[in-house]
Coordinates of C-alpha atoms in Angstrom, one line a residue:
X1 CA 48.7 -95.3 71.7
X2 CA 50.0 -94.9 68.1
X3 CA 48.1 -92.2 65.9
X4 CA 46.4 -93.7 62.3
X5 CA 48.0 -92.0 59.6
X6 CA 45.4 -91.2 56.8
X7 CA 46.6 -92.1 53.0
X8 CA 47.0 -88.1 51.7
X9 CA 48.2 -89.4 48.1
X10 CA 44.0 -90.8 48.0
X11 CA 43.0 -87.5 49.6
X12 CA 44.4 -85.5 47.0
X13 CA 43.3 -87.5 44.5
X14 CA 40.1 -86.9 45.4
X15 CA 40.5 -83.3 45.5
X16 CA 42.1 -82.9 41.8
X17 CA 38.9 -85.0 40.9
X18 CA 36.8 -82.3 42.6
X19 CA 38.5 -79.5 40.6
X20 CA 38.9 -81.0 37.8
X21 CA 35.0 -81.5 38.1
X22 CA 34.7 -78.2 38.5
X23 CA 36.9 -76.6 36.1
X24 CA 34.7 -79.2 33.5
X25 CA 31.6 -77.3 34.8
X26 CA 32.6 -74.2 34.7
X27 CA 33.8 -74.4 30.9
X28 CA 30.6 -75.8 29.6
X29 CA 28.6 -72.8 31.5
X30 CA 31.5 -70.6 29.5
X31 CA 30.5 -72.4 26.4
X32 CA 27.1 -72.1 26.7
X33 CA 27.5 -67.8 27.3
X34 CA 29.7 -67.5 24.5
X35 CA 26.9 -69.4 22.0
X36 CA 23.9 -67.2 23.9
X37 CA 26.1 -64.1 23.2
X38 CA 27.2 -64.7 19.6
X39 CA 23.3 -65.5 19.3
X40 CA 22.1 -62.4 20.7
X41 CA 24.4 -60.6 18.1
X42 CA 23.7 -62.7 15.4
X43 CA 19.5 -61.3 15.9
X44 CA 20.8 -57.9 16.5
X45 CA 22.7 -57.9 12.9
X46 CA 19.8 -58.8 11.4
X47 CA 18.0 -56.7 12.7
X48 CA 20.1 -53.7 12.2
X49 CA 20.8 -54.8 8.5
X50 CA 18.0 -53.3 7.2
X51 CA 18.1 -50.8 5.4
X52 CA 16.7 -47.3 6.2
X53 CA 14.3 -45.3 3.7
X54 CA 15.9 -43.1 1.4
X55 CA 14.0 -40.1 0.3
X56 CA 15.1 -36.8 -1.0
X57 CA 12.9 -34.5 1.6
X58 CA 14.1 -36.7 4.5
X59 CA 18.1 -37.9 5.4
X60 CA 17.9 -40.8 8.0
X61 CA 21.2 -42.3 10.1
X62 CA 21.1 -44.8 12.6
X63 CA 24.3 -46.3 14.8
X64 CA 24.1 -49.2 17.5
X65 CA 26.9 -49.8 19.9
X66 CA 27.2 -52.5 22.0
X67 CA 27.5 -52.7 25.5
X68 CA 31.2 -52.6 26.8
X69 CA 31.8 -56.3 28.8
X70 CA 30.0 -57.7 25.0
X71 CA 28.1 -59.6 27.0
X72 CA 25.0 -57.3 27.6
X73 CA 23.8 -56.9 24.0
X74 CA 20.0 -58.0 22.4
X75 CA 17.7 -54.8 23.5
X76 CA 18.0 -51.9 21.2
X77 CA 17.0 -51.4 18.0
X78 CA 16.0 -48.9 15.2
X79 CA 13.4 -49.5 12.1
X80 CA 12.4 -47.6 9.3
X81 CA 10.3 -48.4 6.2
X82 CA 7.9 -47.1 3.8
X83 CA 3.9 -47.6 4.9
X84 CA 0.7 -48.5 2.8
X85 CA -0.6 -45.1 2.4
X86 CA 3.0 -43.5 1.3
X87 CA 4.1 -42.3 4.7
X88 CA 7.2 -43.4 6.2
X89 CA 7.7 -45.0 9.7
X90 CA 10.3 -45.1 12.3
X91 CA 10.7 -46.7 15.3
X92 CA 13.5 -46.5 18.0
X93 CA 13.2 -49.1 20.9
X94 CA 14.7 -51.6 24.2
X95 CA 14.0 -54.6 24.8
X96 CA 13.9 -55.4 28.8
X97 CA 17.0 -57.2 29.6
X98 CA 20.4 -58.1 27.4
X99 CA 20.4 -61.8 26.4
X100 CA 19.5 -63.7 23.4
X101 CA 15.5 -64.0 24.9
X102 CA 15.6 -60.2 24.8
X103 CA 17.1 -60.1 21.5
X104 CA 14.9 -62.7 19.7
X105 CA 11.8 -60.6 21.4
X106 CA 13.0 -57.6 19.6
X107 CA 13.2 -59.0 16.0
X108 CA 9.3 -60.3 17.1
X109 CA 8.5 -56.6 18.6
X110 CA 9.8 -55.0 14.7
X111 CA 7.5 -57.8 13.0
X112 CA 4.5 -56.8 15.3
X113 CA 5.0 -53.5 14.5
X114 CA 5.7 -53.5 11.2
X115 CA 2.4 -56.3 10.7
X116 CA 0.1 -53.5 12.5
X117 CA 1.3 -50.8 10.7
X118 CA -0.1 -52.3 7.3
X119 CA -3.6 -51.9 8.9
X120 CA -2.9 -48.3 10.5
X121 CA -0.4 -46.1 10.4
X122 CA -1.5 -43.3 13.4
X123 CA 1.2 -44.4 15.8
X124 CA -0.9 -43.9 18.5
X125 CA -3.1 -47.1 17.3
X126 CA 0.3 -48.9 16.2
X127 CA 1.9 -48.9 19.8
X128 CA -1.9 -49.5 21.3
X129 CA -2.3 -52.7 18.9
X130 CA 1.4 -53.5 19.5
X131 CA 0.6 -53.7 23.0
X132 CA -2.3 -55.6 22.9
X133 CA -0.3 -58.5 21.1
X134 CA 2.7 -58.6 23.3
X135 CA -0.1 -58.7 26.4
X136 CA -1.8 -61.5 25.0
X137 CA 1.9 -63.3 24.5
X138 CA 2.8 -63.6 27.9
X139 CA 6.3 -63.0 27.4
X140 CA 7.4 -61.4 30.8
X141 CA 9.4 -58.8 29.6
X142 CA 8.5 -54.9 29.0
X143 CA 9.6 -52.8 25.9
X144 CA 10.2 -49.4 25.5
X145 CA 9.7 -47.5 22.2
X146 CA 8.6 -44.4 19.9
X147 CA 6.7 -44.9 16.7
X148 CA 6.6 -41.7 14.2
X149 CA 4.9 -41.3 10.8
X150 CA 6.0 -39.0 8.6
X151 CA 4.0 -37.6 5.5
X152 CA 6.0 -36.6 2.7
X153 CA 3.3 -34.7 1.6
X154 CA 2.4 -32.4 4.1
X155 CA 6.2 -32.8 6.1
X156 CA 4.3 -33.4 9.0
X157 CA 5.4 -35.4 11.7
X158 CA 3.4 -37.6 14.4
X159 CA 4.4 -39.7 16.7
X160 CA 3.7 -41.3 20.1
X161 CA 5.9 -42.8 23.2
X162 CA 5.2 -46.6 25.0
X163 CA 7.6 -45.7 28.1
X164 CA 10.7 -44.2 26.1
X165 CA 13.2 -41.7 26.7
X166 CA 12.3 -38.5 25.3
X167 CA 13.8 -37.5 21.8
X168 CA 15.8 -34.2 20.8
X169 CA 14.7 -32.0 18.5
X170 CA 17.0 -28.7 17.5
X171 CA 16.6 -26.6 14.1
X172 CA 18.6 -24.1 12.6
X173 CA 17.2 -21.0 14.2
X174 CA 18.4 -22.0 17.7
X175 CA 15.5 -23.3 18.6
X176 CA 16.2 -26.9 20.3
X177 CA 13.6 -29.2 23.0
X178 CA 14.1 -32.5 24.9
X179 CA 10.7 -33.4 23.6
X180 CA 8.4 -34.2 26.7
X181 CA 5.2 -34.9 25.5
X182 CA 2.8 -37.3 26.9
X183 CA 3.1 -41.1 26.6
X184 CA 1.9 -44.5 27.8
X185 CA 3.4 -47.6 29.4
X186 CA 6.2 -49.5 27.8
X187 CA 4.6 -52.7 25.8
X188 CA 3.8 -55.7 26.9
X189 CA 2.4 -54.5 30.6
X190 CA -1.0 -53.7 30.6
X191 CA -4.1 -54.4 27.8
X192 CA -5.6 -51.4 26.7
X193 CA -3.5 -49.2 27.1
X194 CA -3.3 -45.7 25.1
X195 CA -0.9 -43.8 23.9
X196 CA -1.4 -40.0 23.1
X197 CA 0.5 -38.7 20.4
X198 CA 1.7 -35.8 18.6
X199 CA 1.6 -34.0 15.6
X200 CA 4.2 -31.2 14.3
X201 CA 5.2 -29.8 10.9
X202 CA 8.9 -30.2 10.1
X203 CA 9.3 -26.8 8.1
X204 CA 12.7 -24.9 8.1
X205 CA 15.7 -27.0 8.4
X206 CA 16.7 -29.3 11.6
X207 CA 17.2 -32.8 13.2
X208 CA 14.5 -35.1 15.0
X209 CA 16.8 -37.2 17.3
X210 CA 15.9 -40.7 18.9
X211 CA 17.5 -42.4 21.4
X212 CA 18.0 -45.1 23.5
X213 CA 18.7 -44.9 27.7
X214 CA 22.4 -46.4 27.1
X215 CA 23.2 -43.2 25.2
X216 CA 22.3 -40.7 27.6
X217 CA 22.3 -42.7 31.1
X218 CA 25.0 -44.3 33.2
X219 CA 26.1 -45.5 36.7
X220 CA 27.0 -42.1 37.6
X221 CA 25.6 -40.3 34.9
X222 CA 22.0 -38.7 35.4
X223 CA 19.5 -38.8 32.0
X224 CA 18.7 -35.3 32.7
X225 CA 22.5 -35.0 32.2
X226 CA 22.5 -36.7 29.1
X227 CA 19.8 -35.0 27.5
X228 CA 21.3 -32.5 28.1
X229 CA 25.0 -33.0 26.4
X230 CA 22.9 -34.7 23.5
X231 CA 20.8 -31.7 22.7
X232 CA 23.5 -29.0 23.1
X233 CA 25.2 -31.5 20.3
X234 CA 22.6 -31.2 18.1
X235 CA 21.5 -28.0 18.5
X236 CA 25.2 -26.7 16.8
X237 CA 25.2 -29.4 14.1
X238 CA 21.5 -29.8 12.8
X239 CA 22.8 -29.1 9.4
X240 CA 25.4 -31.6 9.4
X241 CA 24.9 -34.8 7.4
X242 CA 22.9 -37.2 9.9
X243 CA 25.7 -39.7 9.1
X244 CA 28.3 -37.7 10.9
X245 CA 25.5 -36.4 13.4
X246 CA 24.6 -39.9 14.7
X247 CA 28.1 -41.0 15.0
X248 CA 28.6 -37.8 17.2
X249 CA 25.4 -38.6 19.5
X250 CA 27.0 -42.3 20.4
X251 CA 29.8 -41.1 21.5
X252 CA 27.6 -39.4 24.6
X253 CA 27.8 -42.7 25.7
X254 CA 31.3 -43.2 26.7
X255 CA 30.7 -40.3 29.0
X256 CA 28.1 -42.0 30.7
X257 CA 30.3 -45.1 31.5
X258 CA 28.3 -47.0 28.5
X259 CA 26.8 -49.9 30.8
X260 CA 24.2 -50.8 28.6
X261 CA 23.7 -51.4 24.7
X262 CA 22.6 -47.9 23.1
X263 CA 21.1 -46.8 19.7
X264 CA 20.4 -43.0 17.8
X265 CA 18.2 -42.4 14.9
X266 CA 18.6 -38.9 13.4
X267 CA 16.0 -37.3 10.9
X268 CA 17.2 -34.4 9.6
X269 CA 14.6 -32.2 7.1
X270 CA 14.6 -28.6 5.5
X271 CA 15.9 -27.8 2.1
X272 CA 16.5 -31.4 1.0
X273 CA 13.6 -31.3 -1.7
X274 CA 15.3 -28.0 -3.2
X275 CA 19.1 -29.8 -3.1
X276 CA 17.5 -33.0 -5.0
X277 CA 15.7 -31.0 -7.3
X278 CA 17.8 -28.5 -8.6
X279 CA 20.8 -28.6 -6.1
X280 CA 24.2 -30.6 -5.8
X281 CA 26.2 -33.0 -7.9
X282 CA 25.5 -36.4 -9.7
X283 CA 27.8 -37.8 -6.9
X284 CA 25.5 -36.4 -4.4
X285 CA 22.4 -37.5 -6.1
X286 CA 24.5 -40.7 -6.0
X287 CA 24.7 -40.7 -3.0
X288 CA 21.3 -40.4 -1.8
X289 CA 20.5 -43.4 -3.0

């Protein structure tokens, strides 16, 4: 009984259709995650573009670095501006996730809290308020952050945690903390809830350090770990110009195998006022501006 041949030159035409099908497919959905990524950045930059307070008691530095693939990007961010009643506030925070939703919820998050903080500034009832807002939302996602006030005034310091990696604080005497004080859930999680928060007089010289998880924590790498390497950092260079101090923090995070976006926010106080007033250059003065 003779065999039926089957036509192969149809049959592969039918399979280059398939792939080239696919390979169509596959460059949209490559298309599509390039324009979500460039997005995501574009909010970040925005974001990050604004400029920190400048005050002659109080030098503040902030860095942002990316995460290594460029594709997880859109979660961390830092914020600093002057408040109704003459304090200053500062905010370090992460966005659940790293795509252009968590990136267009952060610029929202630095509105909300900004918005609140025309009505109060104790950032215990900044984060609660906060909270309340991104509850009521419904946006599915969770954000970690610290809020701080500082009073030029009295150089006192308060601030409070919403589910955030502790900070680093080190001053010239040797003295240095991984500050673990009390906080409350991240934002966005549960109505209601509170968030102690601490007050401390920034007198002598020293650095207040903020941070963001990518810094300090990796694959392999423990936060403990981290928090570690990052205080023992800043602890032998609390003097140094909080430029040159936060560009040395980020670099913790190419030991932790960097897998995530990360931020630092360094405040460094103590014999500023005395420097402005009677101390350094024109350049310098310059330069403070």
């Amino acid at each position: 009984m003779p065999r039926r041949r089957t036509d192969s030159s149809s049959g592969t035409a039918e399979l280059l259709n398939t792939l080239g099908d696919l390979t169509g497919r596959i460059l949209d959905r490559i298309k599509v995650q390039q324009a979500r990524v460039e997005l995501a950045a574009a909010l970040q930059r925005q974001v990050l573009a604004a400029e920190l307070p400048v005050l002659p008691y109080l030098h503040v530095a902030g860095r942002y670095a990316p995460a290594r693939d460029g594709l997880d990007i859109g979660g961390d961010w830092y914020d600093g501006f002057l408040m109704p009643d003459g304090s200053v506030g500062f905010v370090i925070g992460d966005v659940q996730g790293h795509d252009v939703e968590a990136a267009a919820l952060m610029g929202q998050v630095r509105t909300c809290l900004r918005a609140v903080a025309t009505a109060t500034t104790d950032p215990a009832e900044v984060l609660r308020r906060t909270n309340d807002l991104l509850v009521a939302m419904d946006y599915g996602l969770f954000v970690t952050c610290s809020f701080l006030r500082f009073d030029p005034v009295t150089s006192e310091l308060a601030d409070a945690r919403a589910g955030h990696i502790p900070a680093v604080w080190a001053m010239a005497d040797g003295c240095c903390d991984i500050v673990l004080n009390d906080g409350g859930l991240p934002l966005g999680i549960q109505a209601g809830e509170s968030y102690p928060s601490t007050r401390r007089p920034l007198t002598g010289v020293g650095a207040f350090v903020l941070l963001t998880d990518g810094v300090v924590e990796g694959p392999s790498y423990p936060i403990d770990q981290g928090l570690e390497q990052v205080a023992g950092l800043v602890n032998g260079a609390c003097r140094t110009d909080p430029d040159e101090l936060a560009a040395q923090v980020i670099k913790v995070a190419d030991l932790t195998g960097h897998s995530d976006d990360a931020a630092v926010l360094v405040l460094r106080y103590g014999g500023l006022r005395d420097e402005w007033c009677s101390g350094g250059s024109q350049e310098q003065r310059q330069d403070e501006r």
